[in-house]
Amino acid sequence: MGQGKKYIFFGGKGGVGKTTCSAAFSKCCAKTGDRTLVVSTDPAHSLADIFGVSIGPEIELLEENLYGLEIDAEIERNKYSERIKAQLTAGISPVIIEEIQRQIDAANISPGAEEAAIFDKFIEIIKEKGNEFDRIIFDTAPTGHTLRLLSLPELMGGWMDNLISKRKSALSLMSMIHSGEKAKQEIIDRDPILSILQKRKAKFEQAREILIDSDTMEFIFVINPEKLPILETKKAIEILMKYRIPVGGVIVNRTIPEEYSKGNEFWSKRKTLELQYMDMINKEFPGRVLTILPLLEEDIKGDNLDTVSEHFIKVKAKMLGEKLK
Ligand SMILES: Nc1ncnc2c1ncn2[C@@H]1O[C@H](COP(=O)(O)OP(=O)(O)OP(=O)(O)O)[C@@H](O)[C@H]1O
Ligand SMILES: [Mg+2]
């Protein structure tokens, strides 16, 4: 319990089995005694579907040792802009407040606002709930969306620096009407906009530290033995490595069981193709395949979910990147 990575993200191309793996792996951790939280950061939630219960924006007990949470992007986006409004408008004249609020309302519906809000929530979960759980498992949205989310701290860090230096030069121009260094410094120290920018910057730095901490964090990709998921994941791994976000490995999902591929022309052809893609996987991700899951007869829920989670129990240590003694 408590060994290996604590924060595990499941990612990959649309429809490959991210939600299935997040649900099954969180069940596996809970069954083996880890107090586990499974979080969906995908705006199109489907965790609740798999567990057959409703999961809301507050942490709920799903079964023994297992808790669930679905981040509601809209609620978070509104909370996020309310928070910024409150911080920004403290101590400012009502006319300016109205203008600031208009600006923030406009920003609230701009592209990227949802990502920023989900990101804030995700950092809040790690900071506030990190100590309460042995594992926190994140079911993410398809690759592009998630990569944008994870690259945010790096991108925003640079952007914030820029805004901070612009604000500082504006303030020093404004302070020229005052004589005396003390009065000038006070203008800078008391500026609410500068203070909020600096707070945001510190928050992004903190997020970045969490994301690149290879002792606690890992990103696992789910792929299918098909060309597009392989290529997309290859690119995604390169991007994460560029941002120094630790990649735990890949899970190959939906492989054709041997017994079906024999004596049936259609399935044996598919299997031959699949083996070619398996070669490609081993070449593109050498030593990184964590486990291989078969295609099951039905969608993964109930008993099927148990089968997959039992499978994960056998490879749990490998999935969590535990060092063998
Ligand atoms: N090994 C499998 N055998 C049979 N069905 C599977 C398997 N893996 C996943 N499925 C089914 O495929 C569908 C898609 O799986 P899932 O929702 O986990 O993918 P996803 O990557 O989370 O999709 P999205 O990108 O839409 O979030 C589901 O209906 C699931 O039950
Ligand atoms: Mg999903």
CSV table of C-alpha atoms and ligand atoms in Angstrom, one decimal:
chain,number,residue,atom,x,y,z
A,1,MET,CA,0.0,0.0,0.0
A,2,GLY,CA,1.2,3.5,-0.8
A,3,GLN,CA,4.1,2.2,-2.8
A,4,GLY,CA,4.8,3.3,-6.4
A,5,LYS,CA,3.3,6.2,-8.2
A,6,LYS,CA,0.4,8.1,-6.5
A,7,TYR,CA,-1.0,10.1,-9.3
A,8,ILE,CA,-1.8,8.1,-12.4
A,9,PHE,CA,-3.2,9.6,-15.6
A,10,PHE,CA,-4.7,7.5,-18.3
A,11,GLY,CA,-4.6,9.0,-21.7
A,12,GLY,CA,-4.8,8.2,-25.4
A,13,LYS,CA,-6.8,8.6,-28.6
A,14,GLY,CA,-10.6,8.8,-28.5
A,15,GLY,CA,-12.3,5.5,-27.8
A,16,VAL,CA,-9.3,3.3,-27.1
A,17,GLY,CA,-10.3,2.4,-23.6
A,18,LYS,CA,-9.0,5.2,-21.2
A,19,THR,CA,-12.2,5.3,-19.1
A,20,THR,CA,-12.3,1.5,-19.0
A,21,CYS,CA,-8.7,1.2,-17.8
A,22,SER,CA,-9.1,4.1,-15.3
A,23,ALA,CA,-12.1,2.4,-13.8
A,24,ALA,CA,-10.6,-1.1,-13.8
A,25,PHE,CA,-7.2,0.0,-12.4
A,26,SER,CA,-8.8,2.1,-9.7
A,27,LYS,CA,-10.9,-1.0,-8.7
A,28,CYS,CA,-7.7,-3.0,-8.7
A,29,CYS,CA,-6.0,-0.5,-6.4
A,30,ALA,CA,-9.0,-0.4,-4.1
A,31,LYS,CA,-9.3,-4.2,-3.9
A,32,THR,CA,-5.6,-4.5,-3.0
A,33,GLY,CA,-6.0,-2.1,-0.1
A,34,ASP,CA,-5.2,1.3,-1.4
A,35,ARG,CA,-7.5,4.1,-0.6
A,36,THR,CA,-8.3,5.3,-4.1
A,37,LEU,CA,-9.9,8.2,-5.8
A,38,VAL,CA,-10.8,8.1,-9.5
A,39,VAL,CA,-11.3,11.4,-11.1
A,40,SER,CA,-12.7,12.2,-14.6
A,41,THR,CA,-11.3,15.3,-16.2
A,42,ASP,CA,-13.1,14.5,-19.5
A,43,PRO,CA,-15.9,17.0,-20.2
A,44,ALA,CA,-17.8,14.0,-21.8
A,45,HIS,CA,-17.9,11.9,-18.6
A,46,SER,CA,-18.5,8.2,-18.8
A,47,LEU,CA,-17.0,6.9,-15.5
A,48,ALA,CA,-20.5,6.9,-14.0
A,49,ASP,CA,-21.7,4.7,-16.8
A,50,ILE,CA,-19.1,2.1,-16.2
A,51,PHE,CA,-19.7,2.0,-12.5
A,52,GLY,CA,-23.4,2.1,-13.0
A,53,VAL,CA,-23.9,4.8,-10.4
A,54,SER,CA,-24.1,8.6,-10.6
A,55,ILE,CA,-20.9,10.4,-9.9
A,56,GLY,CA,-21.0,14.1,-9.2
A,57,PRO,CA,-18.7,17.1,-8.7
A,58,GLU,CA,-18.2,16.2,-5.0
A,59,ILE,CA,-16.2,13.1,-3.9
A,60,GLU,CA,-18.5,10.1,-3.4
A,61,LEU,CA,-17.9,6.6,-2.1
A,62,LEU,CA,-18.3,4.0,-4.9
A,63,GLU,CA,-17.3,0.9,-3.1
A,64,GLU,CA,-15.0,-0.1,-0.3
A,65,ASN,CA,-11.8,2.0,-0.5
A,66,LEU,CA,-12.9,3.5,-3.8
A,67,TYR,CA,-14.1,7.1,-4.3
A,68,GLY,CA,-15.1,8.9,-7.5
A,69,LEU,CA,-15.4,12.4,-8.7
A,70,GLU,CA,-16.3,14.0,-12.1
A,71,ILE,CA,-15.0,17.5,-12.6
A,72,ASP,CA,-17.8,19.6,-14.0
A,73,ALA,CA,-16.1,22.0,-16.4
A,74,GLU,CA,-18.9,24.5,-16.4
A,75,ILE,CA,-19.2,24.8,-12.6
A,76,GLU,CA,-15.4,25.0,-12.3
A,77,ARG,CA,-15.2,27.6,-15.1
A,78,ASN,CA,-17.7,29.8,-13.3
A,79,LYS,CA,-16.1,29.3,-9.9
A,80,TYR,CA,-12.8,30.2,-11.5
A,81,SER,CA,-13.9,33.5,-12.9
A,82,GLU,CA,-15.7,34.4,-9.7
A,83,ARG,CA,-12.5,33.8,-7.8
A,84,ILE,CA,-10.5,36.0,-10.1
A,85,LYS,CA,-13.1,38.7,-9.9
A,86,ALA,CA,-13.1,38.7,-6.2
A,87,GLN,CA,-9.3,38.9,-6.0
A,88,LEU,CA,-9.1,41.6,-8.6
A,89,THR,CA,-11.8,43.9,-7.4
A,90,ALA,CA,-10.8,44.1,-3.8
A,91,GLY,CA,-10.1,47.8,-3.1
A,92,ILE,CA,-10.9,49.2,-6.5
A,93,SER,CA,-13.4,51.9,-7.5
A,94,PRO,CA,-16.9,50.6,-8.6
A,95,VAL,CA,-16.5,52.0,-12.2
A,96,ILE,CA,-13.3,50.0,-12.8
A,97,ILE,CA,-14.9,47.0,-11.1
A,98,GLU,CA,-17.7,46.9,-13.6
A,99,GLU,CA,-15.2,47.0,-16.5
A,100,ILE,CA,-13.0,44.3,-14.9
A,101,GLN,CA,-16.1,42.1,-14.5
A,102,ARG,CA,-17.1,42.6,-18.1
A,103,GLN,CA,-13.6,41.6,-19.2
A,104,ILE,CA,-13.6,38.5,-17.0
A,105,ASP,CA,-17.1,37.5,-18.2
A,106,ALA,CA,-15.8,37.7,-21.8
A,107,ALA,CA,-12.7,35.7,-20.9
A,108,ASN,CA,-15.0,33.1,-19.2
A,109,ILE,CA,-16.4,32.1,-22.6
A,110,SER,CA,-13.2,32.3,-24.5
A,111,PRO,CA,-11.4,29.2,-25.7
A,112,GLY,CA,-9.0,27.9,-23.0
A,113,ALA,CA,-11.1,29.0,-20.1
A,114,GLU,CA,-12.5,25.6,-19.5
A,115,GLU,CA,-9.0,24.0,-19.6
A,116,ALA,CA,-7.7,26.6,-17.2
A,117,ALA,CA,-10.5,25.9,-14.8
A,118,ILE,CA,-10.2,22.1,-15.0
A,119,PHE,CA,-6.5,22.5,-14.5
A,120,ASP,CA,-7.1,24.6,-11.3
A,121,LYS,CA,-9.4,22.0,-10.0
A,122,PHE,CA,-7.0,19.2,-10.7
A,123,ILE,CA,-4.2,21.0,-8.8
A,124,GLU,CA,-6.7,21.7,-5.9
A,125,ILE,CA,-7.5,17.9,-5.8
A,126,ILE,CA,-3.8,16.9,-5.6
A,127,LYS,CA,-3.1,19.6,-3.0
A,128,GLU,CA,-6.1,19.1,-0.8
A,129,LYS,CA,-6.8,15.4,-1.2
A,130,GLY,CA,-3.3,14.1,-1.9
A,131,ASN,CA,-2.8,13.2,1.7
A,132,GLU,CA,-6.2,11.5,2.1
A,133,PHE,CA,-5.6,8.9,-0.7
A,134,ASP,CA,-3.0,6.4,-1.5
A,135,ARG,CA,-3.8,6.7,-5.3
A,136,ILE,CA,-5.5,9.3,-7.4
A,137,ILE,CA,-6.4,8.1,-10.8
A,138,PHE,CA,-7.3,10.5,-13.6
A,139,ASP,CA,-9.4,9.5,-16.5
A,140,THR,CA,-8.6,12.1,-19.2
A,141,ALA,CA,-10.1,13.4,-22.4
A,142,PRO,CA,-8.7,12.3,-25.8
A,143,THR,CA,-5.1,13.2,-26.4
A,144,GLY,CA,-5.3,16.7,-27.9
A,145,HIS,CA,-7.4,18.1,-25.1
A,146,THR,CA,-5.3,16.6,-22.4
A,147,LEU,CA,-2.0,17.6,-23.9
A,148,ARG,CA,-3.2,21.2,-24.0
A,149,LEU,CA,-4.2,20.9,-20.4
A,150,LEU,CA,-0.9,19.5,-19.2
A,151,SER,CA,1.2,22.0,-21.2
A,152,LEU,CA,-0.7,24.9,-19.7
A,153,PRO,CA,1.7,25.5,-16.7
A,154,GLU,CA,4.7,25.7,-19.0
A,155,LEU,CA,3.0,28.0,-21.6
A,156,MET,CA,1.3,30.1,-18.9
A,157,GLY,CA,4.5,30.5,-16.9
A,158,GLY,CA,6.1,32.4,-19.8
A,159,TRP,CA,3.0,34.4,-20.6
A,160,MET,CA,2.6,35.4,-16.9
A,161,ASP,CA,6.2,36.6,-16.8
A,162,ASN,CA,5.4,38.8,-19.8
A,163,LEU,CA,2.3,40.2,-18.2
A,164,ILE,CA,4.1,40.8,-14.9
A,165,SER,CA,6.9,42.8,-16.5
A,166,LYS,CA,4.4,44.8,-18.6
A,167,ARG,CA,2.4,45.6,-15.4
A,168,LYS,CA,5.6,46.6,-13.6
A,169,SER,CA,6.6,49.0,-16.3
A,170,ALA,CA,3.1,50.5,-16.4
A,171,LEU,CA,3.2,51.0,-12.6
A,172,SER,CA,6.6,52.6,-12.7
A,173,LEU,CA,5.3,55.1,-15.3
A,174,MET,CA,2.2,55.8,-13.1
A,175,SER,CA,4.4,56.3,-10.1
A,176,MET,CA,6.4,59.0,-11.8
A,177,ILE,CA,3.9,61.6,-10.6
A,178,HIS,CA,5.0,60.7,-7.0
A,179,SER,CA,8.2,61.9,-5.6
A,180,GLY,CA,10.1,59.6,-3.3
A,181,GLU,CA,11.1,56.0,-3.7
A,182,LYS,CA,8.9,54.9,-0.8
A,183,ALA,CA,5.7,56.1,-2.5
A,184,LYS,CA,6.7,54.5,-5.8
A,185,GLN,CA,7.4,51.2,-4.1
A,186,GLU,CA,4.1,51.3,-2.3
A,187,ILE,CA,2.3,51.6,-5.6
A,188,ILE,CA,3.9,48.5,-6.8
A,189,ASP,CA,3.4,46.6,-3.5
A,190,ARG,CA,-0.2,47.5,-3.3
A,191,ASP,CA,-1.2,46.9,-6.9
A,192,PRO,CA,-3.9,44.2,-6.9
A,193,ILE,CA,-3.4,43.3,-10.5
A,194,LEU,CA,0.3,42.7,-10.0
A,195,SER,CA,-0.4,40.6,-6.9
A,196,ILE,CA,-3.0,38.4,-8.7
A,197,LEU,CA,-0.5,37.9,-11.6
A,198,GLN,CA,2.2,36.9,-9.2
A,199,LYS,CA,-0.2,34.5,-7.4
A,200,ARG,CA,-1.2,32.9,-10.7
A,201,LYS,CA,2.3,32.5,-11.7
A,202,ALA,CA,3.2,30.8,-8.3
A,203,LYS,CA,0.2,28.5,-8.8
A,204,PHE,CA,1.4,27.4,-12.3
A,205,GLU,CA,4.9,26.8,-10.9
A,206,GLN,CA,3.4,24.6,-8.3
A,207,ALA,CA,1.4,22.7,-10.9
A,208,ARG,CA,4.5,22.2,-12.9
A,209,GLU,CA,6.4,20.8,-10.0
A,210,ILE,CA,3.6,18.3,-9.4
A,211,LEU,CA,3.5,17.3,-13.1
A,212,ILE,CA,7.2,16.7,-13.4
A,213,ASP,CA,7.7,14.8,-10.1
A,214,SER,CA,8.7,11.4,-11.3
A,215,ASP,CA,8.4,10.0,-7.7
A,216,THR,CA,4.7,10.5,-7.6
A,217,MET,CA,3.3,11.1,-11.0
A,218,GLU,CA,3.0,9.1,-14.2
A,219,PHE,CA,1.1,9.2,-17.5
A,220,ILE,CA,0.0,5.9,-18.9
A,221,PHE,CA,-1.2,5.7,-22.5
A,222,VAL,CA,-3.9,3.3,-23.7
A,223,ILE,CA,-3.6,2.2,-27.3
A,224,ASN,CA,-5.2,-0.3,-29.7
A,225,PRO,CA,-3.1,-2.4,-32.1
A,226,GLU,CA,-4.0,0.0,-35.0
A,227,LYS,CA,-2.0,2.5,-36.9
A,228,LEU,CA,-3.6,5.8,-35.8
A,229,PRO,CA,-3.6,5.2,-32.0
A,230,ILE,CA,0.0,4.2,-32.2
A,231,LEU,CA,1.1,7.2,-34.2
A,232,GLU,CA,-0.9,9.7,-32.1
A,233,THR,CA,0.5,8.2,-28.9
A,234,LYS,CA,4.1,8.3,-30.2
A,235,LYS,CA,3.7,12.1,-30.8
A,236,ALA,CA,2.0,12.6,-27.5
A,237,ILE,CA,4.9,10.8,-25.6
A,238,GLU,CA,7.3,13.1,-27.4
A,239,ILE,CA,5.4,16.1,-26.3
A,240,LEU,CA,5.2,15.0,-22.7
A,241,MET,CA,8.9,14.2,-22.6
A,242,LYS,CA,9.6,17.7,-23.9
A,243,TYR,CA,7.6,19.0,-20.9
A,244,ARG,CA,9.4,16.5,-18.7
A,245,ILE,CA,6.1,14.8,-17.6
A,246,PRO,CA,6.9,11.2,-16.6
A,247,VAL,CA,5.5,8.6,-19.0
A,248,GLY,CA,4.8,5.2,-17.3
A,249,GLY,CA,4.2,3.2,-20.4
A,250,VAL,CA,1.5,1.9,-22.7
A,251,ILE,CA,-1.4,-0.6,-22.3
A,252,VAL,CA,-2.4,-2.4,-25.5
A,253,ASN,CA,-6.2,-2.8,-25.3
A,254,ARG,CA,-8.6,-4.9,-27.5
A,255,THR,CA,-6.3,-7.5,-28.9
A,256,ILE,CA,-8.0,-10.4,-30.7
A,257,PRO,CA,-8.0,-13.6,-28.5
A,258,GLU,CA,-6.0,-16.4,-30.0
A,259,GLU,CA,-8.9,-18.9,-29.9
A,260,TYR,CA,-11.0,-16.7,-32.3
A,261,SER,CA,-8.3,-16.1,-34.8
A,262,LYS,CA,-7.8,-19.8,-35.6
A,263,GLY,CA,-10.0,-21.5,-38.3
A,264,ASN,CA,-11.8,-18.3,-39.2
A,265,GLU,CA,-10.5,-16.5,-42.3
A,266,PHE,CA,-11.8,-13.0,-41.3
A,267,TRP,CA,-10.4,-13.1,-37.8
A,268,SER,CA,-7.1,-14.8,-38.8
A,269,LYS,CA,-6.5,-12.0,-41.3
A,270,ARG,CA,-7.2,-9.4,-38.6
A,271,LYS,CA,-4.9,-11.2,-36.3
A,272,THR,CA,-2.1,-11.2,-38.9
A,273,LEU,CA,-2.5,-7.4,-39.2
A,274,GLU,CA,-2.6,-7.1,-35.5
A,275,LEU,CA,0.7,-8.9,-35.1
A,276,GLN,CA,2.2,-6.4,-37.5
A,277,TYR,CA,1.0,-3.6,-35.4
A,278,MET,CA,2.3,-5.3,-32.3
A,279,ASP,CA,5.7,-5.3,-33.9
A,280,MET,CA,5.3,-1.6,-34.6
A,281,ILE,CA,4.3,-1.1,-31.0
A,282,ASN,CA,7.4,-2.9,-29.7
A,283,LYS,CA,9.5,-0.9,-32.0
A,284,GLU,CA,8.0,2.5,-31.2
A,285,PHE,CA,7.7,1.9,-27.5
A,286,PRO,CA,10.6,-0.4,-26.6
A,287,GLY,CA,10.2,-1.9,-23.1
A,288,ARG,CA,7.3,0.3,-22.4
A,289,VAL,CA,4.4,-2.1,-22.9
A,290,LEU,CA,2.9,-2.6,-19.4
A,291,THR,CA,0.2,-5.1,-20.3
A,292,ILE,CA,-2.0,-6.4,-23.1
A,293,LEU,CA,-5.8,-6.7,-22.7
A,294,PRO,CA,-8.0,-8.8,-24.9
A,295,LEU,CA,-11.1,-7.7,-26.7
A,296,LEU,CA,-14.0,-8.9,-24.6
A,297,GLU,CA,-17.4,-10.0,-25.9
A,298,GLU,CA,-19.3,-7.1,-24.4
A,299,ASP,CA,-18.8,-3.6,-23.3
A,300,ILE,CA,-16.9,-3.3,-20.1
A,301,LYS,CA,-19.2,-3.0,-17.1
A,302,GLY,CA,-20.1,-5.1,-14.1
A,303,ASP,CA,-18.5,-8.6,-14.3
A,304,ASN,CA,-16.4,-7.7,-17.2
A,305,LEU,CA,-14.9,-4.7,-15.3
A,306,ASP,CA,-14.0,-7.2,-12.5
A,307,THR,CA,-12.2,-9.4,-15.1
A,308,VAL,CA,-10.1,-6.5,-16.3
A,309,SER,CA,-9.4,-5.3,-12.8
A,310,GLU,CA,-8.3,-8.8,-11.7
A,311,HIS,CA,-6.0,-8.8,-14.7
A,312,PHE,CA,-4.5,-5.5,-13.5
A,313,ILE,CA,-3.8,-6.9,-10.0
A,314,LYS,CA,-1.2,-9.2,-11.6
A,315,VAL,CA,0.6,-6.3,-13.2
A,316,LYS,CA,-0.1,-3.6,-10.6
A,317,ALA,CA,3.5,-3.2,-9.4
A,318,LYS,CA,4.7,-2.7,-13.0
A,319,MET,CA,1.9,-0.3,-13.7
A,320,LEU,CA,2.9,1.8,-10.7
A,321,GLY,CA,6.6,1.8,-11.7
A,322,GLU,CA,7.6,0.2,-8.4
A,323,LYS,CA,11.2,-0.5,-8.3
A,324,LEU,CA,11.9,-4.3,-7.9
A,325,LYS,CA,14.0,-5.1,-4.9
B,1,LIG,N1,-11.1,-4.7,-24.2
B,1,LIG,C1,-12.3,-4.4,-24.5
B,1,LIG,N2,-13.2,-5.3,-24.9
B,1,LIG,C2,-14.5,-4.9,-25.3
B,1,LIG,N3,-14.9,-3.7,-25.2
B,1,LIG,C3,-14.1,-2.7,-24.8
B,1,LIG,C4,-12.8,-3.0,-24.4
B,1,LIG,N4,-12.2,-1.8,-24.0
B,1,LIG,C5,-13.1,-0.9,-24.2
B,1,LIG,N5,-14.3,-1.4,-24.6
B,1,LIG,C6,-15.5,-0.7,-24.9
B,1,LIG,O1,-15.2,0.3,-25.9
B,1,LIG,C7,-15.9,1.5,-25.6
B,1,LIG,C8,-14.9,2.7,-25.4
B,1,LIG,O2,-14.2,2.5,-24.3
B,1,LIG,P1,-13.8,3.7,-23.3
B,1,LIG,O3,-15.0,4.5,-23.0
B,1,LIG,O4,-13.1,3.1,-22.1
B,1,LIG,O5,-12.8,4.5,-24.2
B,1,LIG,P2,-12.2,5.9,-24.0
B,1,LIG,O6,-10.9,5.9,-24.5
B,1,LIG,O7,-12.4,6.4,-22.6
B,1,LIG,O8,-13.2,6.8,-24.9
B,1,LIG,P3,-13.3,8.4,-25.0
B,1,LIG,O9,-12.1,8.9,-25.8
B,1,LIG,O10,-14.6,8.6,-25.7
B,1,LIG,O11,-13.3,8.9,-23.6
B,1,LIG,C9,-16.7,1.3,-24.4
B,1,LIG,O12,-18.0,0.9,-24.8
B,1,LIG,C10,-16.0,0.1,-23.7
B,1,LIG,O13,-16.9,-0.7,-23.0
B,2,MG,MG,-13.4,8.1,-21.8
